[in-house]
Amino acid sequence: MSLRIRLAYAFFLLPFASGLLSLAGGYLVFRNLVERDIAQDLAELSGRVARALVLTQEGPRLAEGDIFLGTHYVFGFRLLHGERPVLEGGFAPEASGTWRTLSTSWQGYNLEVSLRVEEYERALSAFLRAGLSLLLPLLFLAALLGYATAGFITRPLERLSQAVESLSALRFPEPLPLERDRELARLTRGFNRLVEAVRSALERERLFTRYASHELRSPLAVFRAQLDAARQGLIPWEEALPHMEGALRRMEAVLQGLLALARPEEDNLAPMELAEYLEASLKDKGVRLLLQGPAWVLAHPLLVDRLVDNLLVNAFRHGAPPVEVRLFPSGESVVLEVRDHGKGVREEDKERLTRPFFRGPGGPEGLGLGLALVEQVVQRLGGTLEFANAHPGLRVRVRLPRREDAAA
């Protein structure tokens, strides 16, 4: 049985039980009132008969006047001496009717007054019929409203259930609309965050694989070229080994940087002085380096290495020399700027530069993952990434939160 049907039953049973209890309570109250009226009427009729009886020498007799005149009751009486009736009047109790009898004593005799109470029973039956005739439509209306209310309550849960099934099949649903109820709104908000977290985790996993292949491609190519050349005798092994060892060191550094990027924790980030790092790492890179004083940030050397290396590869591959690298403070940020002097990018392509595998029209061959990796690193370091045409060339700015000094 579905939750909606169970809720509909619950919404139906509540008014059903309340209606039955109200009807039963009203019936009991009305029946008590009827019983009280019957007892009062019997007492009144018994007193009326007793006042009309007189005791003569011949025995009990009715006084002058008709005791049945002017009354709407259907009743009769018997005056008994022991078990023997000595005087009777009115209607005798019928087997097919409903009668009620009251016995009292009078002058040594036993007076029995019988009252027909069919009208009273008919009034009770009419009360029950009226109550049921009103209760049944109300119950039907309660069933309809209960089913509709249950549907209103379970509709968000049905949407959530369908979304969970889609998520379990890795078909990411659209964000669910927030409900007005606070509890359902919290549940929906939490599920939407869960979908985004799962989507981000899978995207990070896919991007990690793509970035690994992208970053390892160049050192692997160097290693294979040197190995093939040495095997074919084109160069001696002594000359090939340093290049192969350098390629291996490059691959190890790439893997360490990717692993640092893949870690969601922030405990591997530490204060780092970018000016000193750039001056040492870009000494022989063929770039124009412009540094404006120390610049402390919270970073990791391997992540900064991935960041700078991919920016330079993008500048040299898609731009033109000279390539300038600037580092300067700007408010509470440190700005790392890389600019080439090529033809820049089209305005409509700037929003797509960080999409994985995006390559502009007519550009050099490549996987289109360099700037996507740059964006991941910048987000990992808590910064922002900006692109602008410098006329000529493309200017890429990375803004990172600035720290005052190494001890901050």
Short mmCIF file of C-alpha atoms in Angstrom, two decimals:
data_model
loop_
_atom_site.label_atom_id
_atom_site.label_comp_id
_atom_site.label_asym_id
_atom_site.label_seq_id
_atom_site.Cartn_x
_atom_site.Cartn_y
_atom_site.Cartn_z
CA MET A 1 0.00 0.00 0.00
CA SER A 2 1.40 3.37 -0.99
CA LEU A 3 2.06 6.18 1.46
CA ARG A 4 -0.60 8.28 -0.22
CA ILE A 5 -3.28 5.61 0.37
CA ARG A 6 -2.20 5.18 3.99
CA LEU A 7 -2.36 8.92 4.57
CA ALA A 8 -5.76 9.04 2.85
CA TYR A 9 -6.99 6.28 5.18
CA ALA A 10 -5.66 8.22 8.16
CA PHE A 11 -7.37 11.43 7.05
CA PHE A 12 -10.59 9.45 6.46
CA LEU A 13 -10.55 7.46 9.70
CA LEU A 14 -10.11 10.56 11.86
CA PRO A 15 -13.41 12.23 10.82
CA PHE A 16 -15.05 8.79 10.61
CA ALA A 17 -14.18 8.00 14.23
CA SER A 18 -15.04 11.54 15.32
CA GLY A 19 -18.38 11.38 13.52
CA LEU A 20 -19.28 7.99 15.01
CA LEU A 21 -18.32 9.13 18.49
CA SER A 22 -20.36 12.31 18.07
CA LEU A 23 -23.35 10.37 16.74
CA ALA A 24 -23.11 7.76 19.52
CA GLY A 25 -22.74 10.45 22.18
CA GLY A 26 -25.67 12.42 20.80
CA TYR A 27 -27.79 9.27 20.63
CA LEU A 28 -27.01 8.39 24.25
CA VAL A 29 -27.84 11.91 25.42
CA PHE A 30 -31.08 11.96 23.41
CA ARG A 31 -32.02 8.47 24.64
CA ASN A 32 -31.50 9.55 28.25
CA LEU A 33 -33.75 12.53 27.63
CA VAL A 34 -36.40 10.24 26.12
CA GLU A 35 -36.16 7.82 29.04
CA ARG A 36 -36.56 10.71 31.46
CA ASP A 37 -39.63 11.96 29.53
CA ILE A 38 -41.13 8.45 29.59
CA ALA A 39 -40.58 8.18 33.33
CA GLN A 40 -42.10 11.62 33.91
CA ASP A 41 -45.08 10.84 31.68
CA LEU A 42 -45.70 7.52 33.45
CA ALA A 43 -45.52 9.24 36.84
CA GLU A 44 -47.93 11.94 35.65
CA LEU A 45 -50.37 9.37 34.24
CA SER A 46 -50.14 7.23 37.36
CA GLY A 47 -50.97 10.25 39.54
CA ARG A 48 -53.81 11.18 37.23
CA VAL A 49 -55.38 7.73 37.49
CA ALA A 50 -54.86 7.59 41.24
CA ARG A 51 -56.64 10.91 41.69
CA ALA A 52 -59.57 9.67 39.59
CA LEU A 53 -60.07 6.48 41.69
CA VAL A 54 -62.47 6.39 44.64
CA LEU A 55 -63.06 3.57 47.07
CA THR A 56 -66.78 2.69 47.60
CA GLN A 57 -68.58 -0.07 49.49
CA GLU A 58 -68.82 -2.03 46.27
CA GLY A 59 -65.09 -1.54 45.64
CA PRO A 60 -62.84 0.84 43.70
CA ARG A 61 -64.53 2.97 41.08
CA LEU A 62 -63.57 5.83 38.79
CA ALA A 63 -64.88 9.21 39.77
CA GLU A 64 -67.03 11.28 37.49
CA GLY A 65 -65.18 12.53 34.42
CA ASP A 66 -63.09 10.96 31.69
CA ILE A 67 -59.44 10.63 32.65
CA PHE A 68 -58.55 9.97 29.01
CA LEU A 69 -60.10 13.21 27.81
CA GLY A 70 -57.66 15.97 26.78
CA THR A 71 -54.54 13.80 26.65
CA HIS A 72 -52.53 12.65 23.66
CA TYR A 73 -51.04 9.68 25.47
CA VAL A 74 -52.05 6.15 24.57
CA PHE A 75 -52.21 4.38 27.92
CA GLY A 76 -54.21 2.05 30.07
CA PHE A 77 -54.37 0.98 33.71
CA ARG A 78 -55.22 -1.99 35.87
CA LEU A 79 -56.03 -2.08 39.55
CA LEU A 80 -55.03 -5.42 41.06
CA HIS A 81 -55.90 -7.00 44.34
CA GLY A 82 -53.16 -9.49 44.69
CA GLU A 83 -53.02 -11.13 41.30
CA ARG A 84 -56.69 -10.51 40.51
CA PRO A 85 -57.59 -7.41 38.46
CA VAL A 86 -60.55 -5.54 39.96
CA LEU A 87 -60.69 -2.51 37.65
CA GLU A 88 -59.33 -1.82 34.17
CA GLY A 89 -59.51 1.08 31.75
CA GLY A 90 -57.94 2.55 28.62
CA PHE A 91 -55.79 0.54 26.23
CA ALA A 92 -54.36 -2.82 27.07
CA PRO A 93 -50.68 -3.46 26.11
CA GLU A 94 -50.37 -5.06 22.71
CA ALA A 95 -47.87 -7.73 21.82
CA SER A 96 -46.92 -5.89 18.60
CA GLY A 97 -46.40 -2.53 20.28
CA THR A 98 -43.81 -1.10 22.62
CA TRP A 99 -45.13 -0.38 26.07
CA ARG A 100 -43.69 0.75 29.36
CA THR A 101 -45.40 -0.04 32.71
CA LEU A 102 -45.20 1.67 36.12
CA SER A 103 -46.52 -0.07 39.25
CA THR A 104 -47.59 1.85 42.37
CA SER A 105 -49.74 1.08 45.43
CA TRP A 106 -53.15 2.64 46.06
CA GLN A 107 -55.32 1.98 49.10
CA GLY A 108 -53.96 -1.54 49.47
CA TYR A 109 -54.27 -2.27 45.78
CA ASN A 110 -51.58 -2.48 43.11
CA LEU A 111 -51.99 0.12 40.36
CA GLU A 112 -50.30 -0.60 37.01
CA VAL A 113 -50.22 2.16 34.39
CA SER A 114 -48.98 1.17 30.88
CA LEU A 115 -47.86 3.77 28.32
CA ARG A 116 -47.26 3.05 24.65
CA VAL A 117 -43.82 4.46 23.77
CA GLU A 118 -43.68 3.79 20.03
CA GLU A 119 -43.54 7.53 19.36
CA TYR A 120 -40.52 7.81 21.61
CA GLU A 121 -38.78 4.92 19.80
CA ARG A 122 -39.72 6.47 16.49
CA ALA A 123 -38.09 9.73 17.59
CA LEU A 124 -34.88 7.84 18.46
CA SER A 125 -34.88 6.12 15.06
CA ALA A 126 -35.43 9.45 13.32
CA PHE A 127 -32.48 10.89 15.23
CA LEU A 128 -30.25 8.03 14.08
CA ARG A 129 -31.41 8.32 10.47
CA ALA A 130 -30.84 12.06 10.47
CA GLY A 131 -27.38 11.65 12.00
CA LEU A 132 -26.36 8.95 9.49
CA SER A 133 -27.79 10.88 6.55
CA LEU A 134 -25.60 13.82 7.57
CA LEU A 135 -22.56 11.68 8.49
CA LEU A 136 -22.32 9.68 5.27
CA PRO A 137 -21.94 12.70 2.92
CA LEU A 138 -19.47 14.20 5.34
CA LEU A 139 -17.46 10.95 5.32
CA PHE A 140 -17.50 10.89 1.52
CA LEU A 141 -16.29 14.48 1.47
CA ALA A 142 -13.65 13.61 4.08
CA ALA A 143 -12.45 10.73 1.89
CA LEU A 144 -12.08 13.02 -1.12
CA LEU A 145 -10.35 15.74 0.87
CA GLY A 146 -8.14 13.16 2.60
CA TYR A 147 -7.04 11.69 -0.71
CA ALA A 148 -6.36 15.13 -2.14
CA THR A 149 -4.50 16.24 1.00
CA ALA A 150 -2.45 13.04 1.01
CA GLY A 151 -1.55 13.68 -2.61
CA PHE A 152 -0.54 17.24 -1.77
CA ILE A 153 1.69 15.97 1.05
CA THR A 154 3.24 13.05 -0.84
CA ARG A 155 3.76 14.88 -4.15
CA PRO A 156 7.10 16.39 -3.01
CA LEU A 157 8.13 12.97 -1.69
CA GLU A 158 7.24 11.36 -5.02
CA ARG A 159 9.35 13.94 -6.85
CA LEU A 160 12.16 13.31 -4.39
CA SER A 161 11.83 9.54 -4.85
CA GLN A 162 12.03 9.88 -8.64
CA ALA A 163 15.03 12.17 -8.28
CA VAL A 164 16.75 9.66 -5.97
CA GLU A 165 16.16 6.88 -8.52
CA SER A 166 17.63 9.09 -11.24
CA LEU A 167 20.62 9.92 -9.06
CA SER A 168 21.19 6.23 -8.27
CA ALA A 169 21.42 5.64 -12.03
CA LEU A 170 23.83 8.63 -12.34
CA ARG A 171 21.22 10.61 -14.24
CA PHE A 172 21.48 13.91 -12.43
CA PRO A 173 18.02 15.49 -11.97
CA GLU A 174 17.29 19.17 -12.13
CA PRO A 175 17.27 20.96 -8.74
CA LEU A 176 13.98 20.30 -6.98
CA PRO A 177 11.82 23.33 -6.13
CA LEU A 178 11.80 24.25 -2.46
CA GLU A 179 8.56 23.51 -0.62
CA ARG A 180 6.80 25.89 1.73
CA ASP A 181 6.97 23.48 4.66
CA ARG A 182 10.16 23.98 6.62
CA GLU A 183 10.91 20.27 7.04
CA LEU A 184 10.33 19.46 3.35
CA ALA A 185 12.29 22.55 2.35
CA ARG A 186 15.27 21.39 4.44
CA LEU A 187 15.03 17.90 2.94
CA THR A 188 14.82 19.28 -0.61
CA ARG A 189 17.68 21.71 -0.03
CA GLY A 190 19.83 18.90 1.38
CA PHE A 191 19.04 16.65 -1.58
CA ASN A 192 19.91 19.39 -4.07
CA ARG A 193 23.25 19.86 -2.29
CA LEU A 194 23.77 16.10 -2.40
CA VAL A 195 23.18 16.04 -6.16
CA GLU A 196 25.68 18.84 -6.67
CA ALA A 197 28.20 17.13 -4.40
CA VAL A 198 27.90 13.83 -6.27
CA ARG A 199 28.06 15.64 -9.61
CA SER A 200 31.16 17.55 -8.50
CA ALA A 201 32.81 14.40 -7.15
CA LEU A 202 32.24 12.51 -10.41
CA GLU A 203 33.36 15.51 -12.43
CA ARG A 204 36.52 15.75 -10.34
CA GLU A 205 37.15 12.08 -10.92
CA ARG A 206 36.70 12.42 -14.69
CA LEU A 207 38.75 15.60 -14.81
CA PHE A 208 41.50 13.98 -12.76
CA THR A 209 41.81 11.24 -15.38
CA ARG A 210 41.79 13.76 -18.20
CA TYR A 211 44.29 16.02 -16.48
CA ALA A 212 46.58 13.09 -15.74
CA SER A 213 46.63 12.11 -19.42
CA HIS A 214 47.10 15.75 -20.42
CA GLU A 215 49.95 16.45 -18.02
CA LEU A 216 51.75 13.16 -18.55
CA ARG A 217 51.58 13.35 -22.31
CA SER A 218 54.66 15.58 -22.80
CA PRO A 219 57.09 13.82 -20.42
CA LEU A 220 55.97 10.44 -21.74
CA ALA A 221 56.63 11.63 -25.28
CA VAL A 222 60.13 12.77 -24.27
CA PHE A 223 60.82 9.49 -22.50
CA ARG A 224 59.63 7.40 -25.46
CA ALA A 225 61.55 9.51 -27.99
CA GLN A 226 64.79 9.18 -26.05
CA LEU A 227 64.23 5.46 -25.49
CA ASP A 228 63.52 4.80 -29.19
CA ALA A 229 66.49 6.89 -30.28
CA ALA A 230 68.82 5.03 -27.93
CA ARG A 231 67.50 1.64 -29.01
CA GLN A 232 68.01 2.48 -32.68
CA GLY A 233 71.55 3.68 -31.98
CA LEU A 234 70.83 7.26 -33.01
CA ILE A 235 72.17 8.57 -29.70
CA PRO A 236 74.23 6.88 -27.03
CA TRP A 237 72.52 5.68 -23.86
CA GLU A 238 74.69 8.03 -21.80
CA GLU A 239 73.14 10.98 -23.63
CA ALA A 240 69.58 9.63 -23.49
CA LEU A 241 69.55 8.76 -19.79
CA PRO A 242 69.59 12.34 -18.42
CA HIS A 243 66.62 13.25 -20.65
CA MET A 244 64.76 10.11 -19.59
CA GLU A 245 65.46 10.79 -15.92
CA GLY A 246 64.26 14.36 -16.36
CA ALA A 247 61.04 13.07 -17.97
CA LEU A 248 60.53 10.70 -15.06
CA ARG A 249 61.05 13.49 -12.55
CA ARG A 250 58.59 15.57 -14.53
CA MET A 251 55.99 12.78 -14.40
CA GLU A 252 56.51 12.35 -10.66
CA ALA A 253 56.01 16.08 -10.10
CA VAL A 254 52.88 16.04 -12.28
CA LEU A 255 51.40 13.13 -10.33
CA GLN A 256 52.16 14.80 -7.00
CA GLY A 257 50.52 18.01 -8.18
CA LEU A 258 47.42 16.16 -9.41
CA LEU A 259 47.14 14.26 -6.14
CA ALA A 260 47.43 17.52 -4.21
CA LEU A 261 44.68 18.97 -6.41
CA ALA A 262 42.45 15.93 -5.89
CA ARG A 263 42.58 16.16 -2.08
CA PRO A 264 39.48 18.02 -0.78
CA GLU A 265 41.14 18.79 2.56
CA GLU A 266 42.92 22.05 3.11
CA ASP A 267 45.57 20.73 5.48
CA ASN A 268 48.13 20.47 2.65
CA LEU A 269 48.02 24.23 1.98
CA ALA A 270 50.56 26.45 3.71
CA PRO A 271 51.80 30.06 3.50
CA MET A 272 53.93 30.54 0.39
CA GLU A 273 55.84 33.55 -1.00
CA LEU A 274 55.03 33.72 -4.73
CA ALA A 275 57.60 36.31 -5.81
CA GLU A 276 60.55 34.23 -4.65
CA TYR A 277 59.01 31.08 -6.08
CA LEU A 278 58.37 32.63 -9.52
CA GLU A 279 61.81 34.19 -9.67
CA ALA A 280 63.40 30.79 -9.08
CA SER A 281 61.10 28.68 -11.26
CA LEU A 282 60.84 31.01 -14.30
CA LYS A 283 64.52 31.91 -14.57
CA ASP A 284 65.07 29.98 -17.84
CA LYS A 285 61.51 29.92 -19.21
CA GLY A 286 61.98 32.74 -21.71
CA VAL A 287 59.40 35.03 -20.09
CA ARG A 288 59.51 38.68 -19.01
CA LEU A 289 59.08 38.66 -15.25
CA LEU A 290 57.75 41.74 -13.41
CA LEU A 291 57.54 41.39 -9.62
CA GLN A 292 56.34 44.07 -7.18
CA GLY A 293 57.56 43.02 -3.78
CA PRO A 294 56.81 39.91 -1.66
CA ALA A 295 53.40 38.29 -2.12
CA TRP A 296 52.30 35.76 0.51
CA VAL A 297 49.41 33.42 -0.23
CA LEU A 298 48.02 30.15 1.15
CA ALA A 299 48.98 27.58 -1.44
CA HIS A 300 50.97 24.45 -2.26
CA PRO A 301 54.13 24.49 -4.43
CA LEU A 302 52.92 21.62 -6.62
CA LEU A 303 49.58 23.34 -7.27
CA VAL A 304 51.28 26.64 -8.09
CA ASP A 305 53.63 24.77 -10.40
CA ARG A 306 50.66 23.24 -12.26
CA LEU A 307 48.98 26.65 -12.39
CA VAL A 308 51.95 28.59 -13.76
CA ASP A 309 53.10 25.85 -16.11
CA ASN A 310 49.69 25.51 -17.79
CA LEU A 311 49.32 29.28 -18.11
CA LEU A 312 52.70 29.49 -19.81
CA VAL A 313 51.99 26.54 -22.09
CA ASN A 314 48.72 28.18 -23.11
CA ALA A 315 50.45 31.54 -23.72
CA PHE A 316 53.24 30.06 -25.86
CA ARG A 317 51.01 27.60 -27.73
CA HIS A 318 48.05 29.86 -28.49
CA GLY A 319 49.70 33.32 -28.31
CA ALA A 320 52.93 34.88 -29.39
CA PRO A 321 56.06 36.16 -27.62
CA PRO A 322 56.95 38.06 -25.66
CA VAL A 323 55.17 36.42 -22.72
CA GLU A 324 54.96 38.57 -19.61
CA VAL A 325 54.41 37.36 -16.06
CA ARG A 326 53.46 40.01 -13.50
CA LEU A 327 52.87 39.67 -9.78
CA PHE A 328 51.48 42.56 -7.76
CA PRO A 329 49.22 43.20 -4.73
CA SER A 330 45.69 44.52 -5.25
CA GLY A 331 43.73 45.27 -2.10
CA GLU A 332 43.28 42.04 -0.16
CA SER A 333 44.39 39.96 -3.15
CA VAL A 334 47.56 38.99 -4.94
CA VAL A 335 47.28 39.16 -8.72
CA LEU A 336 49.29 36.81 -10.92
CA GLU A 337 49.03 37.96 -14.53
CA VAL A 338 50.22 36.12 -17.64
CA ARG A 339 50.01 37.98 -20.96
CA ASP A 340 51.06 37.03 -24.46
CA HIS A 341 51.17 39.18 -27.59
CA GLY A 342 49.19 37.02 -29.95
CA LYS A 343 45.83 37.68 -31.55
CA GLY A 344 43.80 37.01 -28.39
CA VAL A 345 40.47 35.17 -28.37
CA ARG A 346 37.02 35.92 -29.65
CA GLU A 347 34.70 37.56 -27.11
CA GLU A 348 32.16 34.75 -27.42
CA ASP A 349 34.88 32.18 -26.61
CA LYS A 350 36.07 33.70 -23.34
CA GLU A 351 33.33 32.02 -21.29
CA ARG A 352 34.29 28.64 -22.77
CA LEU A 353 38.06 28.75 -22.32
CA THR A 354 37.98 26.67 -19.14
CA ARG A 355 35.66 24.00 -20.49
CA PRO A 356 37.46 20.66 -20.81
CA PHE A 357 38.47 19.82 -24.40
CA PHE A 358 37.47 23.22 -25.73
CA ARG A 359 39.79 24.46 -28.49
CA GLY A 360 39.25 27.64 -30.41
CA PRO A 361 38.84 27.56 -34.19
CA GLY A 362 42.11 27.34 -36.10
CA GLY A 363 44.17 26.89 -32.95
CA PRO A 364 47.09 24.50 -32.50
CA GLU A 365 46.48 20.88 -31.67
CA GLY A 366 45.95 20.05 -28.03
CA LEU A 367 43.56 18.38 -25.60
CA GLY A 368 41.99 21.63 -24.40
CA LEU A 369 42.55 20.78 -20.73
CA GLY A 370 45.21 23.28 -19.68
CA LEU A 371 42.94 26.17 -18.67
CA ALA A 372 40.41 23.75 -17.21
CA LEU A 373 43.14 22.52 -14.88
CA VAL A 374 44.10 26.15 -14.14
CA GLU A 375 40.51 26.87 -13.08
CA GLN A 376 40.47 23.83 -10.80
CA VAL A 377 43.71 24.92 -9.13
CA VAL A 378 42.47 28.50 -8.69
CA GLN A 379 39.24 27.29 -7.09
CA ARG A 380 41.24 24.96 -4.88
CA LEU A 381 43.27 27.94 -3.65
CA GLY A 382 40.17 30.06 -3.06
CA GLY A 383 40.83 32.53 -5.89
CA THR A 384 39.24 33.75 -9.10
CA LEU A 385 40.24 33.54 -12.75
CA GLU A 386 39.77 36.35 -15.29
CA PHE A 387 40.33 36.56 -19.07
CA ALA A 388 40.62 39.73 -21.12
CA ASN A 389 41.99 40.64 -24.54
CA ALA A 390 45.02 42.91 -24.13
CA HIS A 391 45.22 44.11 -27.78
CA PRO A 392 47.44 42.46 -28.68
CA GLY A 393 47.33 39.16 -26.90
CA LEU A 394 45.35 37.57 -24.09
CA ARG A 395 45.68 38.61 -20.45
CA VAL A 396 44.95 35.95 -17.83
CA ARG A 397 44.66 37.15 -14.23
CA VAL A 398 44.60 34.93 -11.18
CA ARG A 399 43.47 36.62 -7.95
CA LEU A 400 44.43 34.81 -4.75
CA PRO A 401 43.68 35.84 -1.14
CA ARG A 402 46.69 37.72 0.23
CA ARG A 403 48.33 36.97 3.54
CA GLU A 404 50.37 39.51 5.45
CA ASP A 405 53.47 37.43 6.05
CA ALA A 406 54.71 33.89 6.42
CA ALA A 407 53.51 33.64 10.02
CA ALA A 408 49.97 34.80 9.25
#
